[in-house]
mmCIF file of C-alpha atoms and ligand atoms in Angstrom:
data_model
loop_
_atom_site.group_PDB
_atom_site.id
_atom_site.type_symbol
_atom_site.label_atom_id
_atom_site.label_comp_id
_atom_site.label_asym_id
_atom_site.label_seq_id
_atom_site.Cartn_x
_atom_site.Cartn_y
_atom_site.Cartn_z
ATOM 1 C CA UNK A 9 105.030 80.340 74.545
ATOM 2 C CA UNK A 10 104.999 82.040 77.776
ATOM 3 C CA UNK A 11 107.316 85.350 78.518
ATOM 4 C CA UNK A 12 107.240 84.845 81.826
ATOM 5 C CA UNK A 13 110.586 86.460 83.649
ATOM 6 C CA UNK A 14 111.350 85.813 87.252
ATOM 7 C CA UNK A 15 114.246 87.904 88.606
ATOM 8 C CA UNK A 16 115.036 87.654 92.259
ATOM 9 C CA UNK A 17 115.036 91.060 94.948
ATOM 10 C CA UNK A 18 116.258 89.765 97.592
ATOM 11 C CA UNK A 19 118.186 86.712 98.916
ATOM 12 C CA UNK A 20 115.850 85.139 101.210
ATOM 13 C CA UNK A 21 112.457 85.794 99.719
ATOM 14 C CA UNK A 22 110.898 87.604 97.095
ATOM 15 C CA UNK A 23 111.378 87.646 93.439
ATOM 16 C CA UNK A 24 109.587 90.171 90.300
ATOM 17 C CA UNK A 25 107.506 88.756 87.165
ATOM 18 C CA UNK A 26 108.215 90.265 84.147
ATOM 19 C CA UNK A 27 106.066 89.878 81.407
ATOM 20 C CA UNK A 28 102.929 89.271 82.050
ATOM 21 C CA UNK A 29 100.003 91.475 82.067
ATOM 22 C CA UNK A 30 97.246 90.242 84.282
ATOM 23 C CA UNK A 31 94.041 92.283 82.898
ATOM 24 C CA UNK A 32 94.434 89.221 80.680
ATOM 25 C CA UNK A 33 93.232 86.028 80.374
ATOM 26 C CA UNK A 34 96.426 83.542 81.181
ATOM 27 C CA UNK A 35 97.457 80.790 79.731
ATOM 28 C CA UNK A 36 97.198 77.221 82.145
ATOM 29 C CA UNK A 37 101.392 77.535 81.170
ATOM 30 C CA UNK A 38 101.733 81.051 82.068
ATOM 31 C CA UNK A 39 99.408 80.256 85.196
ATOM 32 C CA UNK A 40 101.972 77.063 86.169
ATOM 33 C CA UNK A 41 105.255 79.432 85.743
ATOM 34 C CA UNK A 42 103.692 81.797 88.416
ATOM 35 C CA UNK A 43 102.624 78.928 90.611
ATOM 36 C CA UNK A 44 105.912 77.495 90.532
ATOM 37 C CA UNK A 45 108.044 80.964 91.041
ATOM 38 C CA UNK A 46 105.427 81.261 93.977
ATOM 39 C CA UNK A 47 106.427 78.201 95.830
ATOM 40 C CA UNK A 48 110.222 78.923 94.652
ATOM 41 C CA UNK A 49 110.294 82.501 95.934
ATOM 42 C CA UNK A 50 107.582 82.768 97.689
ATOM 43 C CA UNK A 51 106.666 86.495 97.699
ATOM 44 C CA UNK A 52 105.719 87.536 93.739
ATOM 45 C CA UNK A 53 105.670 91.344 92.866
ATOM 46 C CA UNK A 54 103.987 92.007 89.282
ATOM 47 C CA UNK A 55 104.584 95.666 89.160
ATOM 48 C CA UNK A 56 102.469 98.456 86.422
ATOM 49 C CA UNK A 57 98.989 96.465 86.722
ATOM 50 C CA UNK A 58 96.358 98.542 87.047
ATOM 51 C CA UNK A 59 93.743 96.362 87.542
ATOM 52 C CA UNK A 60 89.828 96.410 88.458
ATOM 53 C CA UNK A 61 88.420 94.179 91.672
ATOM 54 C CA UNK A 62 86.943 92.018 88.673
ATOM 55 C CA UNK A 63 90.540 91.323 87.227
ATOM 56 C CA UNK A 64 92.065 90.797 90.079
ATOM 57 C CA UNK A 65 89.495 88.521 91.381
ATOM 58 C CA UNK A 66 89.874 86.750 87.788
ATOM 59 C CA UNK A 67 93.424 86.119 88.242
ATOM 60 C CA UNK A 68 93.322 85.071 92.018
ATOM 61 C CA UNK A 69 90.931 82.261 91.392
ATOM 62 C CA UNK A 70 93.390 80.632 88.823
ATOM 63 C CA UNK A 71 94.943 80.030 91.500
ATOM 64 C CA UNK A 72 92.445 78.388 94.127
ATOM 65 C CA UNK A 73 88.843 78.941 95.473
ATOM 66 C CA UNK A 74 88.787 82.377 97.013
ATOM 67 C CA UNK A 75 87.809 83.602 100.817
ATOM 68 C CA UNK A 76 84.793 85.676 101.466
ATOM 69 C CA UNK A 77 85.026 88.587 103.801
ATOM 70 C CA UNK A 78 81.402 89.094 104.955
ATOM 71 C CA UNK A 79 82.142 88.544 108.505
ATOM 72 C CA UNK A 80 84.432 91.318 108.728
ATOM 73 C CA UNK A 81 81.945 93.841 106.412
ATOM 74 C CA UNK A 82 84.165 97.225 108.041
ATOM 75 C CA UNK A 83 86.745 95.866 105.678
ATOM 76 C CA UNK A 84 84.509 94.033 103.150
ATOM 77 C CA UNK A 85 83.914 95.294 99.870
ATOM 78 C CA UNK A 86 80.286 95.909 99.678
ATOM 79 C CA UNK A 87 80.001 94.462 96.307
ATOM 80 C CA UNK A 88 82.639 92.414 96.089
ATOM 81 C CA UNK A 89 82.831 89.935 99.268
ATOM 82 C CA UNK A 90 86.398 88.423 97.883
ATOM 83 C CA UNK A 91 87.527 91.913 98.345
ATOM 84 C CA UNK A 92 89.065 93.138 101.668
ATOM 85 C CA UNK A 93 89.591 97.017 101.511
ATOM 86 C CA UNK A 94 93.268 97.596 103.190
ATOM 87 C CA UNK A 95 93.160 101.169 104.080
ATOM 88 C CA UNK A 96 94.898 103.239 106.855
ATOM 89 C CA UNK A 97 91.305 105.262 106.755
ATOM 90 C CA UNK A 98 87.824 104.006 106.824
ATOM 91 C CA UNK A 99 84.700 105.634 105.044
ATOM 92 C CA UNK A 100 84.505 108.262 108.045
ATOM 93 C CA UNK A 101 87.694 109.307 108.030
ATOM 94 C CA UNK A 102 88.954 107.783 111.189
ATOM 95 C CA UNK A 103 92.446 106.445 111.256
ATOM 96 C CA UNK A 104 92.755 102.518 111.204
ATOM 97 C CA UNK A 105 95.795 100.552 112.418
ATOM 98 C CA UNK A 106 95.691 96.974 111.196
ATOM 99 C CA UNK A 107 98.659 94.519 110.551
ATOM 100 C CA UNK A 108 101.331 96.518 112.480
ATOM 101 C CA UNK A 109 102.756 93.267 113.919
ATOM 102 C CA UNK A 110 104.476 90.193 112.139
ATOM 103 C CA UNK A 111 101.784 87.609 111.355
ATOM 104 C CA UNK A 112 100.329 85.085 108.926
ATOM 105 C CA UNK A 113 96.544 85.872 107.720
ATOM 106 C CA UNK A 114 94.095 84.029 109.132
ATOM 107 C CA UNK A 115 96.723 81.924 111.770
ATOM 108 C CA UNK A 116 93.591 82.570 114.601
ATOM 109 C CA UNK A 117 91.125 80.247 112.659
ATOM 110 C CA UNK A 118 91.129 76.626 111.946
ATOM 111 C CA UNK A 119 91.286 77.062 108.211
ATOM 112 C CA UNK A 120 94.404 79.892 107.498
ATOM 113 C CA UNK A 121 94.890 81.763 104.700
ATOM 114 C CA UNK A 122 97.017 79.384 101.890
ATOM 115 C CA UNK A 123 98.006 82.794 100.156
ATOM 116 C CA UNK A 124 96.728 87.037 99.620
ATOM 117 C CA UNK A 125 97.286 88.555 96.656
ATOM 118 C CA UNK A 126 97.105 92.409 97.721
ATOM 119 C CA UNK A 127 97.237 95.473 95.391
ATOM 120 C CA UNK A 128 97.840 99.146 95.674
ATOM 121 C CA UNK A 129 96.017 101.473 94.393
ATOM 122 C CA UNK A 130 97.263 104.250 96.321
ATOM 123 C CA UNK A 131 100.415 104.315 98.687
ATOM 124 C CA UNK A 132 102.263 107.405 100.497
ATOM 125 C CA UNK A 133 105.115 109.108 99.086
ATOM 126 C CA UNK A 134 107.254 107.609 101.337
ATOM 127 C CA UNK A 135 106.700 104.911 104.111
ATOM 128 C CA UNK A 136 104.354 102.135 104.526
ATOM 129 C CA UNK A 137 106.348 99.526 102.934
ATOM 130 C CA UNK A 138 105.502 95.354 103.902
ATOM 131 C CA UNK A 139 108.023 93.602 104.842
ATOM 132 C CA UNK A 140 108.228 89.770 104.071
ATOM 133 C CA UNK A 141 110.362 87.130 106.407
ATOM 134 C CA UNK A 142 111.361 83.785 105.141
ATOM 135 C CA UNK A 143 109.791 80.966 107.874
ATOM 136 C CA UNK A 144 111.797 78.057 106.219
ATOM 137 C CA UNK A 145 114.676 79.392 106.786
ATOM 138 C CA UNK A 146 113.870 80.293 109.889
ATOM 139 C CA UNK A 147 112.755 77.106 110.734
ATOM 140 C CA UNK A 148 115.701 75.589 109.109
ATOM 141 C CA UNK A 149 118.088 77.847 110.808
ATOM 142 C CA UNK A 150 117.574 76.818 114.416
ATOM 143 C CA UNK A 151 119.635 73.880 115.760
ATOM 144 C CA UNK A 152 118.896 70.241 115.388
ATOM 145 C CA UNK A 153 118.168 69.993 119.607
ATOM 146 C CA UNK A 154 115.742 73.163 119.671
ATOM 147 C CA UNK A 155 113.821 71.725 116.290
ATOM 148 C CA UNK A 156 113.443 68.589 118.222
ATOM 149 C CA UNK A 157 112.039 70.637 121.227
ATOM 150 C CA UNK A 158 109.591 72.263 118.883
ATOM 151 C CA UNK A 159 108.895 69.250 116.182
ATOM 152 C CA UNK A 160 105.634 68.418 117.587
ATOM 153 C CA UNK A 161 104.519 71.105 119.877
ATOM 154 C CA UNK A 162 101.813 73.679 119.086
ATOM 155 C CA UNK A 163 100.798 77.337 120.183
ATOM 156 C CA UNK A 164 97.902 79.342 120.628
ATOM 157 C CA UNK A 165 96.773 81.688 118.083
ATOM 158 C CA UNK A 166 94.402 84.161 119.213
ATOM 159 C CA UNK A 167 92.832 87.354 117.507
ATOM 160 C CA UNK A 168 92.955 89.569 120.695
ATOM 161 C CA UNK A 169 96.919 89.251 121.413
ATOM 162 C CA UNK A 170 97.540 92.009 118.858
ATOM 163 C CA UNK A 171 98.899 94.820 120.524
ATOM 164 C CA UNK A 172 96.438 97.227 118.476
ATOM 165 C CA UNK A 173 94.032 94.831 120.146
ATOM 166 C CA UNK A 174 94.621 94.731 123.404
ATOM 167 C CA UNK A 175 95.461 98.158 123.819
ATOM 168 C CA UNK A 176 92.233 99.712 121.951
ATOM 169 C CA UNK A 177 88.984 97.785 122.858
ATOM 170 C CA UNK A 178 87.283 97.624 126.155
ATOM 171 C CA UNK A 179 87.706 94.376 128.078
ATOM 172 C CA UNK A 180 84.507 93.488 127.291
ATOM 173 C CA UNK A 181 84.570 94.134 123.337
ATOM 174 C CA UNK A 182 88.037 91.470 123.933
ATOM 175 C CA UNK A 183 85.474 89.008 125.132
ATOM 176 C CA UNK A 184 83.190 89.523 122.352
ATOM 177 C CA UNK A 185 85.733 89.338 119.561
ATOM 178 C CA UNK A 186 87.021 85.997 121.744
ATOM 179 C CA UNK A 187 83.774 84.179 121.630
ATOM 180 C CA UNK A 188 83.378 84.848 117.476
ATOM 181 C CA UNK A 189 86.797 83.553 116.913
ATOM 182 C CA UNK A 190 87.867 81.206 119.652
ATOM 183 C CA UNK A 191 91.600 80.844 119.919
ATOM 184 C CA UNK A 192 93.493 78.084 118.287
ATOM 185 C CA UNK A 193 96.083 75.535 118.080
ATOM 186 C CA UNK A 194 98.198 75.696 115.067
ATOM 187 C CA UNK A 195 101.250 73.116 114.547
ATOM 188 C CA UNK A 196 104.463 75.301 115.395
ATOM 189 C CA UNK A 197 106.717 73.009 112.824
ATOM 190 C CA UNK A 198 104.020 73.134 110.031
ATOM 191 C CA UNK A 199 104.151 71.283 106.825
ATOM 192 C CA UNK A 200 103.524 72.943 103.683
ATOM 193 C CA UNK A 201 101.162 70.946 101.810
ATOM 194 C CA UNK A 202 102.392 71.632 98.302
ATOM 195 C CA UNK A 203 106.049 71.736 98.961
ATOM 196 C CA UNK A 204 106.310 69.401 101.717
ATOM 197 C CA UNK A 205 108.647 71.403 103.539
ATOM 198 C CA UNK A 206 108.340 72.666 107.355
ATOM 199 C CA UNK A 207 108.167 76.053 108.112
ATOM 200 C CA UNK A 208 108.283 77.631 111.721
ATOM 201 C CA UNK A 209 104.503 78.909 112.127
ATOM 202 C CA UNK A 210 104.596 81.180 115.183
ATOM 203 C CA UNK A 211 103.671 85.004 115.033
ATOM 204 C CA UNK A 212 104.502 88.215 116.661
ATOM 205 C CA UNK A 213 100.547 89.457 116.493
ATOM 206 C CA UNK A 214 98.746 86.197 117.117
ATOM 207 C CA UNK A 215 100.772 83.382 119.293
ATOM 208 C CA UNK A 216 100.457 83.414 122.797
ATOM 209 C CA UNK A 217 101.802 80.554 124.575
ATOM 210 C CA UNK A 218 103.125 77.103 123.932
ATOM 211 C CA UNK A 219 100.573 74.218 124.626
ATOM 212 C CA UNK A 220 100.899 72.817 127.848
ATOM 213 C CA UNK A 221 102.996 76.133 128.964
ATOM 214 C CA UNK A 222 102.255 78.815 130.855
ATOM 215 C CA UNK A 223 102.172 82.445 128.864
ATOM 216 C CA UNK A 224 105.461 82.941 131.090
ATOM 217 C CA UNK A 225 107.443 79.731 130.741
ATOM 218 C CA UNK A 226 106.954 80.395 126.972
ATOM 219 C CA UNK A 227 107.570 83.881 125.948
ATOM 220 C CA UNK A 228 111.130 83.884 125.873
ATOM 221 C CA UNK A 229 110.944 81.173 123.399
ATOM 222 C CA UNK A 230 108.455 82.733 121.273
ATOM 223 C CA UNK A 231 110.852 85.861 121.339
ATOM 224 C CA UNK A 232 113.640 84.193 120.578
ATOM 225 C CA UNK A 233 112.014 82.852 117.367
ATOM 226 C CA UNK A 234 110.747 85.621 116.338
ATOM 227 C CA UNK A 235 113.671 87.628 116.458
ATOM 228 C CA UNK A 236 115.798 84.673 115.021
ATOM 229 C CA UNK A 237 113.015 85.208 111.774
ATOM 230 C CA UNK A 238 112.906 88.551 111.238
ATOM 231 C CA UNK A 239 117.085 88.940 111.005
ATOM 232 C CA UNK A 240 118.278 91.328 108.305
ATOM 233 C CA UNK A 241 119.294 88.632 105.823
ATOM 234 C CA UNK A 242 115.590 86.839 105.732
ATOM 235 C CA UNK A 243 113.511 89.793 105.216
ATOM 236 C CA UNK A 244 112.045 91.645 101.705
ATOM 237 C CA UNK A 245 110.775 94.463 102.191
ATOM 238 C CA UNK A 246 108.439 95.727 99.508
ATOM 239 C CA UNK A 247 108.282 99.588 98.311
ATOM 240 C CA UNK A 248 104.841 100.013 97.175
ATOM 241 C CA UNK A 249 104.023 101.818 93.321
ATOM 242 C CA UNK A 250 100.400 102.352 92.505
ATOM 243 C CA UNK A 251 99.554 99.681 90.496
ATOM 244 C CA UNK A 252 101.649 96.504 91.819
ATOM 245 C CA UNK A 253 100.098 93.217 93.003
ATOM 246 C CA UNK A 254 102.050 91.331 95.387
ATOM 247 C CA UNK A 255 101.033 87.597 96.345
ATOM 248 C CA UNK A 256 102.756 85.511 99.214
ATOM 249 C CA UNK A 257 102.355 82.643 100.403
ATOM 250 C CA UNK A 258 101.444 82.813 104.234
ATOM 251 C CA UNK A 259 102.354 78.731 104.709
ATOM 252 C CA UNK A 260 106.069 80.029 105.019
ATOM 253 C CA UNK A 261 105.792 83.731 105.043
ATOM 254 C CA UNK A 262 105.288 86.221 107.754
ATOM 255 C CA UNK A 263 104.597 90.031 106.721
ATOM 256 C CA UNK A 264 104.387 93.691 108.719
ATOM 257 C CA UNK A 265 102.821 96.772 107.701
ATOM 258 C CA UNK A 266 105.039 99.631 108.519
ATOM 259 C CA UNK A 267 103.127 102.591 109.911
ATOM 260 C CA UNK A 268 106.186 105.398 108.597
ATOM 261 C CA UNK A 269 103.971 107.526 106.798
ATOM 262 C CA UNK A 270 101.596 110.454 108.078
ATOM 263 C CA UNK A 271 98.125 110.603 109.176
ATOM 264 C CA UNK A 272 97.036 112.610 106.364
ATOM 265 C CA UNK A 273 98.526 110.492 103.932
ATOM 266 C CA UNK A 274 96.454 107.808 102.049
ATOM 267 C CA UNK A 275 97.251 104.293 101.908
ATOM 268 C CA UNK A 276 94.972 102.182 99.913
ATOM 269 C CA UNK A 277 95.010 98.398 99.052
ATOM 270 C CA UNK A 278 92.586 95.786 98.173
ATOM 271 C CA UNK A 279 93.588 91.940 99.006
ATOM 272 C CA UNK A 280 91.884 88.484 97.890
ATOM 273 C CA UNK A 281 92.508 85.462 99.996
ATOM 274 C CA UNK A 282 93.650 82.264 98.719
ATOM 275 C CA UNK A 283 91.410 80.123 100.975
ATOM 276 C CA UNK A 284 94.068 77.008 102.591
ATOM 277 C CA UNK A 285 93.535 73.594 103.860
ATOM 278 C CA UNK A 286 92.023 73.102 107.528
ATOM 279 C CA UNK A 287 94.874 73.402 109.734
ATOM 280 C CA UNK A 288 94.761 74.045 113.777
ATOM 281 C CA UNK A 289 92.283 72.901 116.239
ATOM 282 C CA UNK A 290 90.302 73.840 120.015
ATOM 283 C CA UNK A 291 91.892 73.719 122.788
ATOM 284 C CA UNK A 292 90.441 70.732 124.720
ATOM 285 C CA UNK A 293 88.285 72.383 126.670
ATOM 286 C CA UNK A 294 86.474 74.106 124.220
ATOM 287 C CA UNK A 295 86.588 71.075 121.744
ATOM 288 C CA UNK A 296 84.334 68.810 124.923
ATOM 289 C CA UNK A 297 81.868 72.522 125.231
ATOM 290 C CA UNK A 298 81.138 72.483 121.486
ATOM 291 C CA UNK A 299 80.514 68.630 121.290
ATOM 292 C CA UNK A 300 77.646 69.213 124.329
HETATM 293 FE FE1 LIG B 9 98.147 90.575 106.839
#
């Protein structure tokens, strides 16, 4: 029998397993309970698991074929490529700012992340907490006329709107990063292909426009929505402890790093990447170049 426990912090999103130790080999029921808090809650928190890059590799995969990060090897684990290191400082020292912005992982390709599973192996005494927004409700929470406006409309996602982007490389390194991951389209009602439900997928860090828009004609939309998501009552915010592994599901959850915490303090995670269904195209004039 499984001893799986699911208790619920916070309204909106975001619930704790008890129970389970996952340096362990799971049961397929013990597996299915998780799965199904998952899309239930869908931000997990399995606190006190001190677990190696093998064992958390091993209990990612139950869940789905994994993501490789070798395209990306400042943040890939050199022997592990389903590893992406998650640290405010890289090997040299120098200070990194990544994730500083609500987003989904991997909205700016044409194959997002279904889900990351991220642990903590070291966080600062105070500060650097990740907060988790609810994009059902969201979704959900708007009224039936400005759904309709949005049902079938889509936005472009592109790496080089975050602000730590834009305001740190040269213009040319923004042309670089542009051509190795061309903008895309994603859905901005998106269907969640296990649960069937829509979710509003449009993010702070990534989505620029509305198709068929201009930047202008579509920002105060885009800021409406995402302050209508990020509202008190449809956030979790985690408190990292050394030793938790939290998993969410970025189909209908949006997350922020919070940078509250000093330069000389550590913050160190590792994160596998649930690897999703193709989702997003080109835009159309980039869809006719490729096809010459
Ligand atoms: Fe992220």
């Amino acid at each position: 029998m499984s001893n799986v426990v699911v208790k619920k912090r916070s309204s909106a999103l975001g619930a704790e397993v008890l129970g389970v130790d996952l340096r362990e080999e799971l049961s397929e029921e013990t597996v299915a309970r998780i799965r199904e808090a998952w899309l239930e809650n869908l931000v997990l928190v399995f606190r006190d698991q001190h677990l190696t890059h093998e064992q958390h590799i091993a209990f990612s995969r139950r869940l789905g074929p994994l993501e490789t990060h070798e395209s990306i090897p400042k943040f890939c684990h050199p022997d592990h490529p389903e590893i992406l290191l998650v640290t405010n400082y890289e090997n040299t020292g120098k200070k990194l700012v990544v994730g500083r912005q609500w987003h989904s992982d991997l909205s700016t390709t044409r194959r997002p992340a279904k889900g990351s599973l991220l642990r903590c192996e070291e966080a600062p005494p105070a500060g650097g907490d990740t907060m988790f927004c609810n994009m059902y409700r969201a979704w959900e929470a708007l009224s039936p006329a400005y759904r309709a406006m949005l049902q079938d409309r889509w936005a472009l996602h592109d790496m080089t709107h975050a602000r730590e982007t834009r305001t740190r490389r040269s213009p040319e390194e923004l042309v670089d990063i542009r051509r190795r991951n061309p903008p895309v389209y994603q859905p901005v009602a998106r269907v969640h292909d296990e649960t069937g439900r829509t979710a509003l997928y449009v993010a702070e860090m990534t989505t620029v426009a509305f198709e068929g828009m201009s930047e202008a004609e579509s920002r105060p939309i885009l800021d409406y929505l995402f302050d209508r998501s990020v509202v008190y009552e449809n956030v979790y915010r985690h408190r990292w402890r050394p030793g938790d592994l939290v998993m969410w599901d970025n189909r209908c959850a949006m997350h922020i790093a919070l940078a509250d915490y000093g330069d000389d303090e550590r913050r160190v995670m590792y994160r596998t990447t649930l690897q999703g269904e193709p989702s997003g195209r080109l835009p159309e004039a980039e869809t006719s170049a490729a096809a010459e």
